[in-house]
Coordinates of C-alpha atoms and ligand atoms in Angstrom, one line a residue:
Chain A
M1 CA -17.6 2.6 -2.4
S2 CA -17.1 0.3 0.9
L3 CA -20.8 0.6 1.8
S4 CA -23.7 0.0 -0.6
I5 CA -27.1 1.1 0.6
H6 CA -30.2 -0.3 -0.8
L7 CA -33.6 1.3 -0.1
T8 CA -37.1 -0.2 -0.6
S9 CA -40.5 -0.2 0.8
N10 CA -43.2 -2.3 2.2
Q11 CA -46.3 -0.1 2.7
R12 CA -45.3 2.6 5.4
V13 CA -42.1 0.8 6.2
L14 CA -39.0 2.0 4.8
I15 CA -36.4 -0.9 4.5
V16 CA -32.8 -0.1 4.3
R17 CA -30.3 -2.9 3.5
L18 CA -26.6 -2.3 4.0
T19 CA -23.7 -4.1 2.5
G20 CA -20.1 -3.7 3.4
D21 CA -18.7 -1.5 6.0
L22 CA -20.3 1.1 8.3
D23 CA -17.8 3.4 9.8
H24 CA -17.4 7.3 10.1
H25 CA -16.6 7.5 6.4
T26 CA -19.8 5.8 5.3
A27 CA -22.1 6.9 8.1
S28 CA -23.0 10.2 6.6
D29 CA -24.1 8.5 3.4
V30 CA -26.6 6.3 5.3
R31 CA -28.0 9.3 7.3
N32 CA -28.3 11.3 4.0
R33 CA -30.0 8.5 2.1
I34 CA -32.5 7.8 4.8
E35 CA -33.4 11.4 5.4
A36 CA -33.8 12.0 1.7
E37 CA -36.4 9.3 1.6
L38 CA -38.2 10.2 4.9
V39 CA -38.7 13.8 3.9
K40 CA -41.2 12.4 1.2
D41 CA -43.5 11.5 4.1
I42 CA -44.5 8.1 2.7
H43 CA -42.9 6.2 5.4
T44 CA -43.8 5.8 9.2
H45 CA -41.3 3.2 10.2
L46 CA -37.8 2.1 9.6
V47 CA -36.3 -1.4 9.4
L48 CA -32.5 -1.7 9.0
N49 CA -31.5 -5.0 7.5
L50 CA -27.8 -5.8 8.4
E51 CA -27.5 -9.4 7.0
N52 CA -24.7 -8.2 4.5
L53 CA -22.9 -5.7 7.0
Q54 CA -19.4 -7.0 7.3
F55 CA -17.9 -4.4 9.8
M56 CA -19.3 -1.8 12.0
D57 CA -17.8 0.6 14.7
S58 CA -19.1 3.2 16.9
S59 CA -19.7 5.6 14.3
G60 CA -22.4 3.1 13.0
L61 CA -23.9 3.0 16.6
G62 CA -24.1 6.9 16.3
V63 CA -25.9 7.0 13.0
I64 CA -28.4 4.2 14.0
L65 CA -29.2 5.9 17.3
G66 CA -29.7 9.2 15.5
R67 CA -32.1 7.4 13.2
Y68 CA -33.9 5.8 16.2
K69 CA -34.2 9.4 17.9
Q70 CA -35.7 10.7 14.7
M71 CA -38.2 8.1 14.2
S72 CA -39.4 8.0 17.6
S73 CA -39.9 11.8 17.7
K74 CA -42.4 11.4 15.0
G75 CA -44.0 8.4 16.9
G76 CA -42.6 5.8 14.3
K77 CA -40.9 2.5 15.1
M78 CA -37.4 1.5 14.2
Y79 CA -36.2 -2.1 14.2
L80 CA -33.1 -4.2 13.2
C81 CA -32.9 -7.4 11.6
S82 CA -30.3 -10.1 10.6
V83 CA -27.5 -8.8 12.7
Q84 CA -24.3 -10.8 12.1
P85 CA -22.3 -12.1 15.1
S86 CA -19.4 -9.4 14.9
V87 CA -21.9 -6.4 14.8
F88 CA -24.0 -8.2 17.3
K89 CA -21.1 -8.3 19.9
L90 CA -20.6 -4.5 19.6
M91 CA -24.3 -3.7 19.8
E92 CA -24.7 -5.9 22.8
M93 CA -21.7 -4.5 24.7
S94 CA -22.8 -1.0 23.9
G95 CA -26.4 -1.7 25.3
L96 CA -28.1 -0.8 22.0
F97 CA -30.5 -3.6 22.3
Q98 CA -32.1 -2.1 25.3
I99 CA -33.7 0.4 23.1
L100 CA -33.8 -1.1 19.7
P101 CA -35.0 -4.6 19.2
T102 CA -33.5 -6.9 16.7
Y103 CA -35.4 -9.7 14.6
Q104 CA -34.1 -12.8 12.9
D105 CA -35.1 -11.7 9.4
E106 CA -36.7 -8.7 7.5
C107 CA -40.1 -10.4 7.4
S108 CA -40.4 -10.5 11.3
A109 CA -39.1 -6.9 11.6
I110 CA -41.7 -5.6 9.1
S111 CA -44.5 -7.5 10.9
A112 CA -43.4 -6.0 14.2
C113 CA -43.8 -2.6 12.6
E114 CA -47.2 -3.4 11.4
V115 CA -48.5 -4.6 14.7
A116 CA -47.1 -1.4 16.2
S117 CA -49.1 0.8 13.8
Chain B
M1 CA 7.1 -18.8 16.2
N2 CA 8.9 -18.5 19.6
S3 CA 8.2 -15.9 22.2
M4 CA 11.4 -13.8 21.1
Y5 CA 9.8 -13.2 18.0
R6 CA 9.5 -9.5 17.1
N7 CA 7.9 -7.8 14.1
V8 CA 7.3 -3.9 13.7
M9 CA 5.3 -1.8 11.4
E10 CA 4.9 2.0 11.1
L11 CA 2.0 3.6 9.2
T12 CA 1.6 7.4 8.4
F13 CA -1.3 8.6 6.3
S14 CA -3.5 11.6 5.5
S15 CA -6.2 12.5 7.9
L16 CA -9.0 11.7 5.5
S17 CA -12.0 9.3 6.4
E18 CA -11.3 7.1 3.5
N19 CA -8.2 6.1 5.3
E20 CA -10.2 4.6 8.2
A21 CA -10.9 1.5 6.2
F22 CA -7.3 1.3 4.9
A23 CA -5.9 1.6 8.3
R24 CA -7.9 -1.1 10.0
I25 CA -7.3 -3.5 7.0
A26 CA -3.7 -2.8 7.2
V27 CA -3.1 -3.5 10.8
A28 CA -5.4 -6.6 10.4
A29 CA -3.1 -7.9 7.6
F30 CA -0.1 -7.2 9.8
I31 CA -1.5 -9.0 12.7
S32 CA -2.7 -12.0 10.5
Q33 CA 0.8 -13.5 10.8
L34 CA -0.2 -14.7 14.1
D35 CA -3.0 -16.6 12.8
P36 CA -5.8 -14.9 15.1
S37 CA -9.3 -16.0 15.4
L38 CA -11.9 -14.2 13.3
D39 CA -13.2 -12.6 16.5
E40 CA -9.8 -11.4 17.6
L41 CA -9.2 -10.0 14.2
N42 CA -12.6 -8.1 14.2
D43 CA -11.8 -6.7 17.7
I44 CA -8.5 -5.4 16.6
K45 CA -10.1 -3.9 13.4
T46 CA -12.8 -2.2 15.5
V47 CA -10.4 -0.7 18.1
V48 CA -8.0 0.7 15.1
S49 CA -11.2 2.2 13.5
E50 CA -12.3 3.9 16.7
A51 CA -8.9 5.4 17.4
V52 CA -8.1 6.6 14.0
T53 CA -11.6 8.0 13.5
N54 CA -11.0 9.8 16.9
A55 CA -7.7 11.3 15.5
I56 CA -9.3 12.5 12.2
I57 CA -12.7 13.9 13.6
H58 CA -11.6 15.1 17.3
G59 CA -7.8 15.5 16.9
Y60 CA -7.7 17.1 13.7
E61 CA -11.2 18.3 13.3
E62 CA -11.2 16.7 9.7
H63 CA -8.3 18.8 8.4
P64 CA -7.0 16.6 5.5
E65 CA -3.6 18.1 5.4
E66 CA -2.7 16.5 8.7
Q67 CA -1.1 13.0 9.3
V68 CA -2.2 10.1 11.4
Y69 CA 0.6 7.6 12.9
I70 CA 0.1 4.1 13.7
R71 CA 2.8 1.7 15.1
A72 CA 2.1 -1.9 15.6
E73 CA 4.4 -4.5 17.2
I74 CA 4.3 -8.1 17.6
Q75 CA 6.1 -9.9 20.4
G76 CA 5.4 -13.5 20.6
T77 CA 1.7 -13.6 20.7
K78 CA 1.4 -9.8 22.1
I79 CA 0.3 -7.1 20.1
T80 CA 0.9 -3.5 20.8
I81 CA -0.7 -0.8 18.7
Q82 CA -0.2 3.0 19.1
I83 CA -2.4 5.5 17.2
T84 CA -1.1 9.2 17.4
D85 CA -2.1 12.5 16.1
K86 CA -0.5 15.8 16.7
G87 CA -4.0 17.5 17.0
I88 CA -5.9 19.5 19.6
G89 CA -5.4 16.9 22.3
I90 CA -7.9 16.0 25.3
D91 CA -8.5 18.3 28.3
D92 CA -10.0 15.9 30.7
I93 CA -9.1 12.3 29.9
G94 CA -11.2 10.8 32.8
Q95 CA -14.3 12.4 31.2
A96 CA -13.3 11.3 27.6
R97 CA -13.3 7.7 28.8
Q98 CA -16.8 7.9 30.3
P99 CA -19.3 5.7 28.3
L100 CA -21.7 8.0 26.1
F101 CA -19.5 11.0 26.6
T102 CA -19.0 12.9 23.4
S103 CA -17.8 16.5 22.5
K104 CA -19.3 16.3 19.2
P105 CA -23.1 15.2 19.7
E106 CA -23.9 17.3 16.5
L107 CA -22.0 14.7 14.4
E108 CA -24.1 11.9 15.9
R109 CA -21.1 10.5 17.7
S110 CA -22.2 7.8 20.1
G111 CA -19.4 8.4 22.8
M112 CA -18.8 4.8 23.0
G113 CA -15.2 4.9 21.3
F114 CA -13.1 4.5 24.5
T115 CA -15.7 2.1 26.0
I116 CA -15.2 -0.2 23.0
M117 CA -11.5 0.0 23.0
E118 CA -11.4 -0.9 26.8
N119 CA -13.8 -3.8 26.2
F120 CA -11.9 -5.3 23.2
M121 CA -8.3 -5.0 24.4
D122 CA -6.4 -6.0 27.5
E123 CA -4.8 -2.5 28.1
V124 CA -5.8 1.1 26.9
T125 CA -3.5 4.0 27.7
I126 CA -4.4 7.4 26.7
R127 CA -1.6 10.1 26.6
S128 CA -2.6 13.5 25.7
K129 CA -1.8 17.2 26.0
P130 CA -4.1 20.0 25.0
G131 CA -2.7 21.6 21.8
Q132 CA -0.1 18.9 21.2
G133 CA -2.0 15.8 20.5
T134 CA -3.0 12.4 21.5
T135 CA -1.5 8.9 21.6
V136 CA -3.8 5.8 22.3
L137 CA -1.8 2.8 23.4
L138 CA -3.6 -0.5 22.9
V139 CA -2.2 -3.8 23.9
K140 CA -3.9 -7.4 23.5
Q141 CA -2.5 -10.8 24.3
L142 CA -3.8 -13.2 21.6
K143 CA -4.8 -16.8 22.5
N144 CA -2.9 -19.5 20.7
H145 CA -4.8 -21.0 17.9
P146 CA -4.3 -24.5 16.5
Q147 CA -3.6 -24.2 12.6
T148 CA -7.0 -24.5 11.0
M149 CA -5.7 -25.5 7.6
A150 CA -4.3 -28.8 6.8
N151 CA -0.6 -28.2 6.4
Chain C
M1 CA -13.3 12.3 -6.7
N2 CA -11.7 15.1 -8.8
S3 CA -8.3 15.4 -10.2
M4 CA -7.0 17.6 -7.3
Y5 CA -7.7 14.8 -4.9
R6 CA -4.5 13.8 -3.1
N7 CA -3.9 11.1 -0.4
V8 CA -0.6 9.8 1.0
M9 CA 0.6 7.0 3.0
E10 CA 3.9 5.8 4.3
L11 CA 4.7 2.5 5.6
T12 CA 7.9 1.1 7.4
F13 CA 8.4 -2.5 8.5
S14 CA 10.8 -5.1 9.6
S15 CA 12.7 -6.8 6.7
L16 CA 10.8 -10.3 7.3
S17 CA 9.6 -12.3 4.7
E18 CA 6.1 -12.7 6.5
N19 CA 5.7 -8.9 5.8
E20 CA 5.7 -9.4 2.0
A21 CA 2.1 -10.3 2.2
F22 CA 1.3 -7.7 4.7
A23 CA 2.9 -4.9 2.5
R24 CA 0.9 -5.9 -0.8
I25 CA -2.3 -6.1 1.2
A26 CA -1.7 -2.8 2.8
V27 CA -1.0 -1.0 -0.6
A28 CA -4.0 -2.7 -2.1
A29 CA -6.3 -1.5 0.7
F30 CA -4.9 2.1 0.1
I31 CA -5.4 1.8 -3.6
S32 CA -9.1 0.5 -3.2
Q33 CA -10.4 3.9 -2.5
L34 CA -10.0 4.4 -6.3
D35 CA -12.3 1.4 -7.1
P36 CA -9.6 -0.3 -9.3
S37 CA -10.5 -3.4 -11.3
L38 CA -9.5 -6.8 -10.0
D39 CA -6.8 -7.0 -12.7
E40 CA -5.3 -3.7 -11.8
L41 CA -5.4 -4.5 -8.1
N42 CA -3.7 -7.8 -8.9
D43 CA -1.0 -6.0 -10.8
I44 CA -0.3 -3.5 -8.1
K45 CA -0.2 -6.5 -5.5
T46 CA 2.3 -8.2 -7.7
V47 CA 4.8 -5.2 -8.2
V48 CA 4.7 -4.4 -4.6
S49 CA 5.4 -7.9 -3.7
E50 CA 8.4 -7.9 -6.2
A51 CA 10.0 -4.8 -5.0
V52 CA 9.7 -5.6 -1.2
T53 CA 11.0 -9.1 -1.9
N54 CA 13.9 -7.7 -3.6
A55 CA 14.5 -5.2 -0.7
I56 CA 14.5 -8.1 1.7
I57 CA 16.5 -10.9 -0.2
H58 CA 18.9 -8.6 -2.3
G59 CA 19.0 -5.2 -0.4
Y60 CA 19.3 -6.6 3.2
E61 CA 20.0 -10.3 2.4
E62 CA 17.3 -11.3 4.8
H63 CA 18.8 -9.4 7.9
P64 CA 15.5 -8.9 10.0
E65 CA 16.6 -5.9 11.9
E66 CA 16.6 -3.8 8.7
Q67 CA 13.5 -1.6 7.7
V68 CA 11.8 -1.4 4.5
Y69 CA 9.9 1.8 3.5
I70 CA 7.0 2.3 1.2
R71 CA 5.4 5.5 0.3
A72 CA 2.2 5.5 -1.9
E73 CA 0.3 8.4 -3.1
I74 CA -3.0 9.0 -5.0
Q75 CA -3.4 11.9 -7.2
G76 CA -6.7 11.9 -9.0
T77 CA -6.5 8.4 -10.6
K78 CA -2.7 8.3 -10.6
I79 CA -0.9 6.0 -8.3
T80 CA 2.7 6.5 -7.4
I81 CA 4.5 3.9 -5.2
Q82 CA 8.2 4.2 -3.9
I83 CA 9.7 1.1 -2.2
T84 CA 13.0 1.9 -0.5
D85 CA 15.6 0.0 1.3
K86 CA 19.1 1.2 2.7
G87 CA 20.8 -1.9 1.8
I88 CA 23.6 -3.1 -0.5
G89 CA 22.4 -1.2 -3.6
I90 CA 22.8 -2.3 -7.3
D91 CA 26.0 -2.0 -9.2
D92 CA 24.9 -2.3 -12.6
I93 CA 21.0 -1.2 -12.8
G94 CA 21.1 -2.0 -16.8
Q95 CA 22.0 -5.8 -16.0
A96 CA 19.6 -5.9 -13.2
R97 CA 16.7 -4.8 -15.4
Q98 CA 17.4 -7.7 -18.0
P99 CA 14.9 -10.4 -18.0
L100 CA 16.2 -13.7 -16.4
F101 CA 19.2 -11.9 -14.8
T102 CA 19.5 -12.8 -11.0
S103 CA 22.4 -12.4 -8.7
K104 CA 20.9 -15.3 -6.5
P105 CA 20.3 -18.2 -8.8
E106 CA 21.0 -20.5 -5.6
L107 CA 17.8 -19.1 -4.1
E108 CA 15.9 -20.2 -7.2
R109 CA 15.2 -16.6 -8.1
S110 CA 13.5 -16.3 -11.5
G111 CA 15.2 -13.0 -12.5
M112 CA 11.8 -11.8 -13.8
G113 CA 11.1 -9.2 -10.9
F114 CA 11.9 -6.0 -12.8
T115 CA 10.4 -7.4 -16.1
I116 CA 7.1 -7.9 -14.3
M117 CA 7.2 -4.5 -12.6
E118 CA 7.9 -3.0 -16.3
N119 CA 5.0 -5.0 -17.8
F120 CA 2.5 -4.1 -14.9
M121 CA 3.1 -0.6 -14.4
D122 CA 3.3 2.6 -16.7
E123 CA 6.7 3.8 -15.4
V124 CA 9.5 2.0 -13.4
T125 CA 12.3 4.0 -12.2
I126 CA 15.3 2.7 -10.3
R127 CA 17.6 4.8 -8.2
S128 CA 20.4 3.0 -6.4
K129 CA 23.9 3.4 -5.1
P130 CA 26.2 0.6 -4.1
G131 CA 26.4 0.5 -0.1
Q132 CA 23.5 3.0 0.2
G133 CA 20.5 1.4 -0.9
T134 CA 17.9 1.3 -3.6
T135 CA 14.4 3.1 -4.3
V136 CA 12.1 1.7 -6.9
L137 CA 9.4 4.2 -8.0
L138 CA 6.4 2.8 -9.8
V139 CA 3.7 4.8 -11.4
K140 CA 0.4 3.7 -12.7
Q141 CA -2.6 5.5 -14.2
L142 CA -5.8 3.7 -13.4
K143 CA -8.6 3.5 -15.8
N144 CA -11.9 5.1 -14.6
H145 CA -14.5 2.4 -13.7
P146 CA -18.1 2.6 -13.4
Q147 CA -19.3 1.9 -10.0
T148 CA -20.2 -1.8 -9.8
M149 CA -22.5 -1.9 -6.9
A150 CA -25.9 -0.4 -7.0
N151 CA -25.6 2.8 -5.0
Chain D
M1 CA -0.3 -19.7 7.1
S2 CA -0.8 -17.9 4.0
L3 CA -0.3 -21.0 1.9
S4 CA -1.6 -24.4 2.3
I5 CA 0.2 -27.4 0.5
H6 CA -1.7 -30.6 0.1
L7 CA 0.2 -33.5 -1.3
T8 CA -1.6 -36.6 -2.9
S9 CA -0.5 -39.4 -5.2
N10 CA -2.0 -41.1 -8.4
Q11 CA 0.4 -44.2 -9.1
R12 CA 3.8 -42.6 -10.1
V13 CA 2.4 -39.0 -10.3
L14 CA 2.8 -36.7 -7.2
I15 CA -0.1 -34.2 -7.1
V16 CA 0.6 -30.9 -5.1
R17 CA -2.4 -28.7 -4.6
L18 CA -1.7 -25.2 -3.5
T19 CA -4.2 -23.0 -1.6
G20 CA -3.5 -19.2 -0.8
D21 CA -0.5 -17.0 -1.8
L22 CA 2.8 -18.0 -3.1
D23 CA 5.5 -15.7 -2.7
H24 CA 9.0 -15.7 -1.5
H25 CA 7.8 -16.3 2.1
T26 CA 6.0 -19.6 1.2
A27 CA 8.1 -20.6 -1.8
S28 CA 10.7 -22.4 0.4
D29 CA 7.9 -24.6 2.0
V30 CA 6.7 -25.6 -1.3
R31 CA 10.2 -26.7 -2.3
N32 CA 10.9 -28.4 0.9
R33 CA 7.5 -30.4 1.0
I34 CA 8.0 -31.5 -2.5
E35 CA 11.7 -32.5 -1.9
A36 CA 10.9 -34.6 1.2
E37 CA 8.4 -36.5 -1.0
L38 CA 10.5 -37.0 -4.0
V39 CA 13.4 -38.3 -2.1
K40 CA 11.1 -41.4 -1.3
D41 CA 11.5 -42.3 -5.0
I42 CA 7.9 -43.4 -5.3
H43 CA 7.1 -40.7 -7.9
T44 CA 8.4 -40.2 -11.4
H45 CA 6.2 -37.2 -12.4
L46 CA 4.8 -34.0 -10.9
V47 CA 1.4 -32.3 -11.3
L48 CA 0.9 -28.8 -9.6
N49 CA -2.7 -28.1 -9.2
L50 CA -3.2 -24.3 -9.0
E51 CA -7.0 -24.2 -8.9
N52 CA -7.0 -22.3 -5.4
L53 CA -3.9 -20.2 -5.8
Q54 CA -5.0 -16.8 -5.1
F55 CA -1.7 -14.9 -5.7
M56 CA 1.7 -15.6 -7.1
D57 CA 4.6 -13.4 -7.9
S58 CA 8.2 -14.0 -9.6
S59 CA 9.2 -16.1 -6.3
G60 CA 6.6 -18.6 -7.5
L61 CA 8.0 -18.8 -10.8
G62 CA 11.4 -19.5 -9.4
V63 CA 10.2 -22.4 -7.3
I64 CA 8.3 -23.8 -10.3
L65 CA 11.2 -23.7 -12.7
G66 CA 13.3 -25.2 -9.9
R67 CA 10.9 -28.1 -9.7
Y68 CA 10.7 -28.3 -13.5
K69 CA 14.5 -28.6 -13.8
Q70 CA 14.6 -31.2 -11.1
M71 CA 12.1 -33.5 -12.6
S72 CA 13.4 -33.1 -16.1
S73 CA 17.1 -34.0 -14.9
K74 CA 15.6 -37.3 -13.8
G75 CA 13.8 -37.9 -16.9
G76 CA 10.2 -37.1 -15.3
K77 CA 7.5 -34.9 -16.6
M78 CA 5.9 -31.8 -14.9
Y79 CA 2.8 -30.4 -15.6
L80 CA 0.4 -27.4 -14.2
C81 CA -3.2 -27.4 -14.2
S82 CA -6.2 -25.2 -13.4
V83 CA -4.4 -22.0 -13.4
Q84 CA -6.5 -19.0 -12.5
P85 CA -6.6 -15.8 -14.7
S86 CA -4.2 -13.5 -12.5
V87 CA -1.7 -16.3 -12.1
F88 CA -2.0 -17.2 -15.7
K89 CA -1.3 -13.7 -16.8
L90 CA 2.0 -13.7 -14.9
M91 CA 3.0 -17.1 -16.2
E92 CA 2.1 -16.0 -19.9
M93 CA 4.1 -12.8 -19.7
S94 CA 7.1 -14.6 -18.4
G95 CA 7.1 -17.2 -21.2
L96 CA 6.8 -20.0 -18.6
F97 CA 4.1 -21.9 -20.9
Q98 CA 6.8 -22.3 -23.6
I99 CA 8.6 -25.0 -21.4
L100 CA 5.8 -26.0 -19.1
P101 CA 2.4 -27.1 -20.5
T102 CA -0.8 -26.1 -18.5
Y103 CA -4.0 -28.4 -18.5
Q104 CA -7.6 -27.3 -17.7
D105 CA -7.9 -30.0 -14.8
E106 CA -6.0 -32.4 -12.7
C107 CA -7.2 -35.3 -14.6
S108 CA -5.9 -34.2 -17.9
A109 CA -2.6 -33.4 -16.4
I110 CA -2.2 -36.8 -14.9
S111 CA -3.3 -38.5 -18.2
A112 CA -0.5 -36.4 -20.0
C113 CA 2.0 -37.8 -17.4
E114 CA 0.8 -41.3 -18.1
V115 CA 1.0 -40.9 -21.8
A116 CA 4.7 -39.8 -21.4
S117 CA 5.6 -42.8 -19.3
Ligands
ADP201 N1 -7.6 11.9 19.3 C1 -8.4 12.7 20.1 N2 -8.1 14.1 20.0 C2 -8.9 14.8 20.9 N3 -10.0 14.5 21.5 C3 -10.4 13.2 21.5 C4 -9.5 12.4 20.7 N4 -10.1 11.1 21.0 C5 -11.0 11.2 21.7 N5 -11.3 12.5 22.1 C6 -12.3 13.1 23.1 O1 -12.9 12.1 23.8 C7 -14.3 12.0 23.4 C8 -14.8 10.6 23.7 O2 -14.3 9.6 22.6 P1 -15.1 8.5 22.2 O3 -15.2 7.7 23.4 O4 -14.3 7.8 21.1 O5 -16.4 9.0 21.6 P2 -16.9 9.8 20.4 O6 -15.8 9.7 19.3 O7 -18.1 9.1 19.9 O8 -17.0 11.2 20.7 C9 -14.5 12.7 22.2 O9 -15.8 13.1 22.0 C10 -13.5 13.7 22.4 O10 -13.8 14.9 23.0
ADP202 N1 16.6 -3.8 -3.7 C1 17.8 -4.3 -4.3 N2 18.9 -4.3 -3.5 C2 20.0 -4.8 -4.3 N3 20.1 -5.5 -5.4 C3 18.7 -5.6 -5.9 C4 17.5 -5.1 -5.4 N4 16.4 -5.3 -6.2 C5 17.2 -6.1 -7.3 N5 18.4 -6.3 -7.2 C6 19.3 -6.9 -8.0 O1 18.7 -6.9 -9.3 C7 18.5 -8.4 -9.9 C8 17.3 -8.6 -10.5 O2 16.1 -8.5 -9.8 P1 14.8 -9.2 -10.3 O3 14.6 -8.8 -11.6 O4 13.8 -8.8 -9.3 O5 15.1 -10.8 -10.2 P2 15.4 -11.6 -9.0 O6 15.0 -11.1 -7.7 O7 14.6 -13.0 -9.2 O8 16.9 -11.8 -8.7 C9 18.6 -9.2 -8.6 O9 19.1 -10.5 -8.8 C10 19.8 -8.4 -7.7 O10 20.9 -8.6 -8.1

């Protein structure tokens, strides 16, 4: 209820748009929805669009890191985009950007995936 | 509001993950009386979310019949928040506070909860006894803000 | 969410008028888990505001050291809210429930608090003893709403 | 903090615009601000613009009725305008519209005062 998850594709890039709050209660939904899509073996890369994410705590960091490990283990890329100030602060503080690049907008993140392919 | 101003609230709720959002919104609504900045309000919501989530996942291992307790107090512009569970407690508090340490990596925990609390608050005190439970005490002094609305 | 679902919260706070907004936002945040309509959410905020204001003004006659208690319970889609004070109590409950009756016209009270509670909720029960305090019990069955967000 | 009160004038009409929540905590501010203005004896009529009032309970009814009695006793008019659905529901239920007319917008309410003069 408090998080809405929207999945879409751009060629081999799975795009996940999150609206609302990402906490422990909603994190498992994010993991399950993404895994259910990835098992279809259509997508190589993952872009997480956080433009409409209002709130995130360390449970969000956990599910993002989990997806990052999953994509990396299969040789895929994962990027973030459109991170809002409050979420940015949390990510920066916890050093997430040292392993996970973030882009201004969805287009740039998708392009980065294509370059990486 | 002078520095002698004092306001207290106490909250008890079922150890259910749907109450994580409720708890942080309730504390934020209580704190709003001090006219905090958006940044301060978000910091408070985040640390409450961290401590309540820990009580539910670690303290009670997601047992829904248990209760989480919050006490919040405003004194002047100082906020004190206590989050308590009567759950399993913490064996080694020093280890628990380490960045990236988590006892539940299988649940994709990041181990950053306490680190975030320490970064966002002025004081973080953990009192815990194995088998008896955990209390996290969080203190923050708010900056004074000019009223933003014409009044 | 099946009909066996149960979630409880309890809230205690200082008898200060700034907590009226806090109390209704906290209860609304708790109820939000049921995905109520905006109309239902506003009804709940209004009745909580009425009962909490009564506890503060009438029950405690604005004594800030006193405490107001709220207990809210979700059972399936039924919401039960109890608002309690340990204040002066009500002599004549029948009279108190009359539209436009107020014992404090000098404070510009409208005397419509109980009437609004009765209109907005399915059940309103008042338990009160002079000198001991008052509990207002409010019950509402929410309609089931289709999820509004694509998910 | 939770209610902002904006006062303005149109000739002999005092216009009060409320933004936020009108409850017991904020009702006394509304009364005090209006009274402080009315004692100056510049205004004959009162228009309450509720376009941005998010929440109101019976304490709001009390302060509105109090101002209505005050204006009437001096032979002035008082009108409401731009009442939002949730506040409208409360006012209708409690019979307020039987004594206090409401208008779509501020202009119409001011015109009604002028006609009444
Ligand atoms: N309320 C609690 N009860 C029991 N153990 C806790 C509690 N809070 C924290 N811990 C312990 O401290 C560790 C670190 O907590 P934290 O930094 O929040 O990271 P995470 O929640 O991601 O594991 C937890 O993995 C757990 O072992
Ligand atoms: N918690 C309470 N404690 C004592 N008296 C109360 C309480 N709540 C209501 N009352 C009595 O009932 C009357 C009617 O209440 P209500 O309908 O809410 O109108 P109002 O608050 O405008 O007076 C009050 O004027 C008061 O005398």
